[in-house]
Amino acid sequence: MSKFVITGGKELEGKIDISGAKNAVLPIIAASLLTLDKVVLEDAPDLLDVQVMGQVIESLGGKVKRKNKKLYLEIKDVENIEAPYDLINKMRASICIMGPLLARVGRVRISHPGGCAIGSRPINWHIKGLEQLGAQVRMDHGFLDITASRLYGARIYLDFPSVGATENIMMAAAAAEGTTVLENAAQEPEIVDLANFINEMGGKIRGAGTNIIYIEGVKEFHGTSHTIIPDRIEAGTYILMAAACGGEVLIRNVIPVHLASLLAKLDEAGVVYREDGDGIRVIGKGNYHAVDIKTQVHPGFSTDLQAPMLAMLTRAQGTSMVTETVFENRFMHVDELKRMGADIRIEGRSAIVHGVEELHPATVNASDLRAGAGLVLAALTANGTSEVREIHHIERGYENLDAKLRGIGADIFRED
Ligand code: EPZ
């Protein structure tokens, strides 16, 4: 297993370029199944998860090629309707092929995705929405066997604004007969990027980014070239690292409105930053007031920034309360942070964080993508050398993290 060796306690100086959004490019790769034409995706981050998604598309009969930041896709013929178990198991986000594959060939067989470190992550709302569009769903030896001779527009209300369910339903409805009204839809920027992509291929989707999305089905889709939006979670992670370490860092290729909830909390904490061109410049002084955080669906504070934010709050002045409302088990970073000297107590869905003077270096394990990022942040602030292990979790969602951090003066190296 690989690890990061980090010698912390240094201020950070320089510029970091943010890559394309992982959580936008994954469903957009799946949506490429809707057309027989060529699709080009610009600013597609080169991440493990994106490679897996490409392998899923290839397993269905598609062609996927990467040239630097561009991804070239062409799915002229779907030869297979079952994504391999090991790929689905490797990355649950691959369930977003359900909607487009149903729309394309009327059938999909997919292993019911397992849970992961952060929770059981059921897909009941995906299934309910697809059934309302006319699909029949059968469980067959752990596989979901979904068929839909025709898909019809429907009025669908989501019990919870699930990002994945909104995406699957939107992609299936885009090719259904008639209009679908999707209420209580997720409003994340990645949903807007997916809707824009589908519209660029000839789709007719209105209202993405609000809680009601209108999808008028169309018969066919043509190819397109699309630039993926910047990754707001990667950007937020580096903004927090810069604030926690002190110094001055320009995080470029950022859409500030995507980070409104984080920026509001940084104001409250006393972090000094300003918009600068297409980026955010952080002038960190390294110590801040404690703040209370409650993760919510967008536009609330993102659950994906909870771990890095909590890691920064371990050294804030005062006591912070961090409440995780989206996933049921997203505090795995807490025990590891406590081994670095953080003073944190879990009470139900909240973590009570008493600020300490400093964290001590230690060897810690990443349990999932964002928890790992929080541990890297903590190690960057601890005086001395830490090791963050199981970094394959981190590399699923952060492109060239060690190189980007070295570029702003961090002492971090990857060791296999
Ligand atoms: C997406 O996951 C993101 N992943 C997650 O990012 C992100 O944390 C999450 O949205 C919330 O913003 C991708 O986009 C690839 P949900 P998703 O459906 O779609 C429950 C990262 O770190 N639920 O909005 O799976 C579910 O268990 C990842 O980049 C059901 O109960 O999230 C969870 O508790 C982690 N039934 C909550 O809803 C369902 O049918 C939110 O899940 C679907 C979801």
JSON list of C-alpha atoms and ligand atoms in Angstrom, two decimals, residues 22-24 26-27 49 92-93 95 118-127 160-165 167 186 188 190 232-233 297 302-304 325-328 330 349 368-370, ligand 1:
[
{"chain": "A", "resi": 22, "resn": "LYS", "atom": "CA", "xyz": [-14.78, 14.27, -10.26]},
{"chain": "A", "resi": 23, "resn": "ASN", "atom": "CA", "xyz": [-18.48, 14.28, -9.34]},
{"chain": "A", "resi": 24, "resn": "ALA", "atom": "CA", "xyz": [-19.38, 15.99, -12.62]},
{"chain": "A", "resi": 26, "resn": "LEU", "atom": "CA", "xyz": [-18.40, 10.57, -13.65]},
{"chain": "A", "resi": 27, "resn": "PRO", "atom": "CA", "xyz": [-22.12, 10.98, -14.47]},
{"chain": "A", "resi": 49, "resn": "ASP", "atom": "CA", "xyz": [-12.40, 6.79, -10.31]},
{"chain": "A", "resi": 92, "resn": "ARG", "atom": "CA", "xyz": [-20.28, 2.71, -6.50]},
{"chain": "A", "resi": 93, "resn": "ALA", "atom": "CA", "xyz": [-20.66, 5.84, -8.62]},
{"chain": "A", "resi": 95, "resn": "ILE", "atom": "CA", "xyz": [-24.45, 2.90, -10.77]},
{"chain": "A", "resi": 118, "resn": "ILE", "atom": "CA", "xyz": [-19.11, 6.25, 4.95]},
{"chain": "A", "resi": 119, "resn": "GLY", "atom": "CA", "xyz": [-22.38, 4.38, 5.05]},
{"chain": "A", "resi": 120, "resn": "SER", "atom": "CA", "xyz": [-24.73, 1.73, 3.65]},
{"chain": "A", "resi": 121, "resn": "ARG", "atom": "CA", "xyz": [-25.65, 3.99, 0.71]},
{"chain": "A", "resi": 122, "resn": "PRO", "atom": "CA", "xyz": [-28.83, 2.31, -0.56]},
{"chain": "A", "resi": 123, "resn": "ILE", "atom": "CA", "xyz": [-30.20, 3.09, -4.03]},
{"chain": "A", "resi": 124, "resn": "ASN", "atom": "CA", "xyz": [-33.93, 2.79, -3.29]},
{"chain": "A", "resi": 125, "resn": "TRP", "atom": "CA", "xyz": [-34.70, 6.29, -4.62]},
{"chain": "A", "resi": 126, "resn": "HIS", "atom": "CA", "xyz": [-32.88, 5.56, -7.87]},
{"chain": "A", "resi": 127, "resn": "ILE", "atom": "CA", "xyz": [-35.01, 2.42, -8.31]},
{"chain": "A", "resi": 160, "resn": "PHE", "atom": "CA", "xyz": [-34.50, 13.22, -0.28]},
{"chain": "A", "resi": 161, "resn": "PRO", "atom": "CA", "xyz": [-32.57, 15.34, -2.79]},
{"chain": "A", "resi": 162, "resn": "SER", "atom": "CA", "xyz": [-30.18, 12.50, -3.62]},
{"chain": "A", "resi": 163, "resn": "VAL", "atom": "CA", "xyz": [-27.45, 13.53, -6.09]},
{"chain": "A", "resi": 164, "resn": "GLY", "atom": "CA", "xyz": [-27.14, 10.10, -7.71]},
{"chain": "A", "resi": 165, "resn": "ALA", "atom": "CA", "xyz": [-30.88, 9.50, -7.91]},
{"chain": "A", "resi": 167, "resn": "GLU", "atom": "CA", "xyz": [-28.70, 12.08, -12.07]},
{"chain": "A", "resi": 186, "resn": "ALA", "atom": "CA", "xyz": [-30.60, 17.73, -5.83]},
{"chain": "A", "resi": 188, "resn": "GLU", "atom": "CA", "xyz": [-25.46, 20.50, -6.69]},
{"chain": "A", "resi": 190, "resn": "GLU", "atom": "CA", "xyz": [-22.51, 18.85, -10.82]},
{"chain": "A", "resi": 232, "resn": "ARG", "atom": "CA", "xyz": [-15.38, 22.72, -5.89]},
{"chain": "A", "resi": 233, "resn": "ILE", "atom": "CA", "xyz": [-14.47, 20.05, -3.31]},
{"chain": "A", "resi": 297, "resn": "VAL", "atom": "CA", "xyz": [-27.39, 19.21, 0.68]},
{"chain": "A", "resi": 302, "resn": "SER", "atom": "CA", "xyz": [-20.99, 20.14, 1.69]},
{"chain": "A", "resi": 303, "resn": "THR", "atom": "CA", "xyz": [-20.57, 16.82, 3.47]},
{"chain": "A", "resi": 304, "resn": "ASP", "atom": "CA", "xyz": [-17.45, 16.32, 1.31]},
{"chain": "A", "resi": 325, "resn": "THR", "atom": "CA", "xyz": [-26.52, 15.03, 8.45]},
{"chain": "A", "resi": 326, "resn": "VAL", "atom": "CA", "xyz": [-25.98, 13.45, 5.01]},
{"chain": "A", "resi": 327, "resn": "PHE", "atom": "CA", "xyz": [-24.07, 10.21, 5.69]},
{"chain": "A", "resi": 328, "resn": "GLU", "atom": "CA", "xyz": [-24.44, 8.02, 8.75]},
{"chain": "A", "resi": 330, "resn": "ARG", "atom": "CA", "xyz": [-18.52, 9.99, 8.16]},
{"chain": "A", "resi": 349, "resn": "ARG", "atom": "CA", "xyz": [-24.25, 12.79, 14.62]},
{"chain": "A", "resi": 368, "resn": "ASP", "atom": "CA", "xyz": [-12.09, 7.20, 2.68]},
{"chain": "A", "resi": 369, "resn": "LEU", "atom": "CA", "xyz": [-11.41, 9.95, 0.20]},
{"chain": "A", "resi": 370, "resn": "ARG", "atom": "CA", "xyz": [-12.29, 13.04, 2.22]},
{"chain": "B", "resi": 1, "resn": "EPZ", "atom": "C1", "xyz": [-22.74, 11.97, -4.37]},
{"chain": "B", "resi": 1, "resn": "EPZ", "atom": "O1", "xyz": [-22.91, 10.67, -3.81]},
{"chain": "B", "resi": 1, "resn": "EPZ", "atom": "C2", "xyz": [-21.24, 12.20, -4.40]},
{"chain": "B", "resi": 1, "resn": "EPZ", "atom": "N1", "xyz": [-20.60, 11.21, -5.24]},
{"chain": "B", "resi": 1, "resn": "EPZ", "atom": "C3", "xyz": [-20.67, 12.13, -2.98]},
{"chain": "B", "resi": 1, "resn": "EPZ", "atom": "O2", "xyz": [-19.29, 12.46, -3.05]},
{"chain": "B", "resi": 1, "resn": "EPZ", "atom": "C4", "xyz": [-21.37, 13.19, -2.13]},
{"chain": "B", "resi": 1, "resn": "EPZ", "atom": "O3", "xyz": [-20.90, 13.08, -0.80]},
{"chain": "B", "resi": 1, "resn": "EPZ", "atom": "C5", "xyz": [-22.89, 12.95, -2.16]},
{"chain": "B", "resi": 1, "resn": "EPZ", "atom": "O4", "xyz": [-23.34, 12.97, -3.54]},
{"chain": "B", "resi": 1, "resn": "EPZ", "atom": "C6", "xyz": [-23.65, 14.02, -1.40]},
{"chain": "B", "resi": 1, "resn": "EPZ", "atom": "O5", "xyz": [-23.35, 15.26, -1.92]},
{"chain": "B", "resi": 1, "resn": "EPZ", "atom": "C7", "xyz": [-20.64, 11.38, -6.59]},
{"chain": "B", "resi": 1, "resn": "EPZ", "atom": "O6", "xyz": [-21.22, 12.32, -7.09]},
{"chain": "B", "resi": 1, "resn": "EPZ", "atom": "C8", "xyz": [-19.93, 10.35, -7.40]},
{"chain": "B", "resi": 1, "resn": "EPZ", "atom": "P1", "xyz": [-26.64, 10.90, -2.38]},
{"chain": "B", "resi": 1, "resn": "EPZ", "atom": "P2", "xyz": [-24.39, 9.97, -3.85]},
{"chain": "B", "resi": 1, "resn": "EPZ", "atom": "O7", "xyz": [-27.41, 9.96, -3.23]},
{"chain": "B", "resi": 1, "resn": "EPZ", "atom": "O8", "xyz": [-25.07, 10.32, -5.11]},
{"chain": "B", "resi": 1, "resn": "EPZ", "atom": "C9", "xyz": [-28.78, 8.21, 0.95]},
{"chain": "B", "resi": 1, "resn": "EPZ", "atom": "C10", "xyz": [-17.02, 12.16, -2.63]},
{"chain": "B", "resi": 1, "resn": "EPZ", "atom": "O9", "xyz": [-16.38, 12.20, -1.57]},
{"chain": "B", "resi": 1, "resn": "EPZ", "atom": "N2", "xyz": [-29.46, 7.57, -0.18]},
{"chain": "B", "resi": 1, "resn": "EPZ", "atom": "O10", "xyz": [-26.96, 12.36, -2.43]},
{"chain": "B", "resi": 1, "resn": "EPZ", "atom": "O11", "xyz": [-24.22, 8.55, -3.51]},
{"chain": "B", "resi": 1, "resn": "EPZ", "atom": "C11", "xyz": [-27.29, 7.94, 0.99]},
{"chain": "B", "resi": 1, "resn": "EPZ", "atom": "O12", "xyz": [-27.04, 6.72, 1.68]},
{"chain": "B", "resi": 1, "resn": "EPZ", "atom": "C12", "xyz": [-18.35, 11.43, -2.67]},
{"chain": "B", "resi": 1, "resn": "EPZ", "atom": "O13", "xyz": [-16.69, 12.73, -3.71]},
{"chain": "B", "resi": 1, "resn": "EPZ", "atom": "C13", "xyz": [-30.49, 6.67, 0.08]},
{"chain": "B", "resi": 1, "resn": "EPZ", "atom": "O14", "xyz": [-30.81, 6.39, 1.22]},
{"chain": "B", "resi": 1, "resn": "EPZ", "atom": "O15", "xyz": [-25.09, 10.73, -2.63]},
{"chain": "B", "resi": 1, "resn": "EPZ", "atom": "C14", "xyz": [-26.75, 9.14, 1.74]},
{"chain": "B", "resi": 1, "resn": "EPZ", "atom": "O16", "xyz": [-26.88, 8.92, 3.12]},
{"chain": "B", "resi": 1, "resn": "EPZ", "atom": "C15", "xyz": [-18.67, 10.76, -1.35]},
{"chain": "B", "resi": 1, "resn": "EPZ", "atom": "N3", "xyz": [-31.15, 6.10, -0.97]},
{"chain": "B", "resi": 1, "resn": "EPZ", "atom": "C16", "xyz": [-27.68, 10.28, 1.29]},
{"chain": "B", "resi": 1, "resn": "EPZ", "atom": "O17", "xyz": [-28.87, 9.64, 0.79]},
{"chain": "B", "resi": 1, "resn": "EPZ", "atom": "C17", "xyz": [-30.83, 6.41, -2.28]},
{"chain": "B", "resi": 1, "resn": "EPZ", "atom": "O18", "xyz": [-31.48, 5.87, -3.20]},
{"chain": "B", "resi": 1, "resn": "EPZ", "atom": "C18", "xyz": [-27.10, 11.18, 0.20]},
{"chain": "B", "resi": 1, "resn": "EPZ", "atom": "O19", "xyz": [-26.73, 10.35, -0.86]},
{"chain": "B", "resi": 1, "resn": "EPZ", "atom": "C19", "xyz": [-29.78, 7.31, -2.52]},
{"chain": "B", "resi": 1, "resn": "EPZ", "atom": "C20", "xyz": [-29.12, 7.90, -1.46]}
]
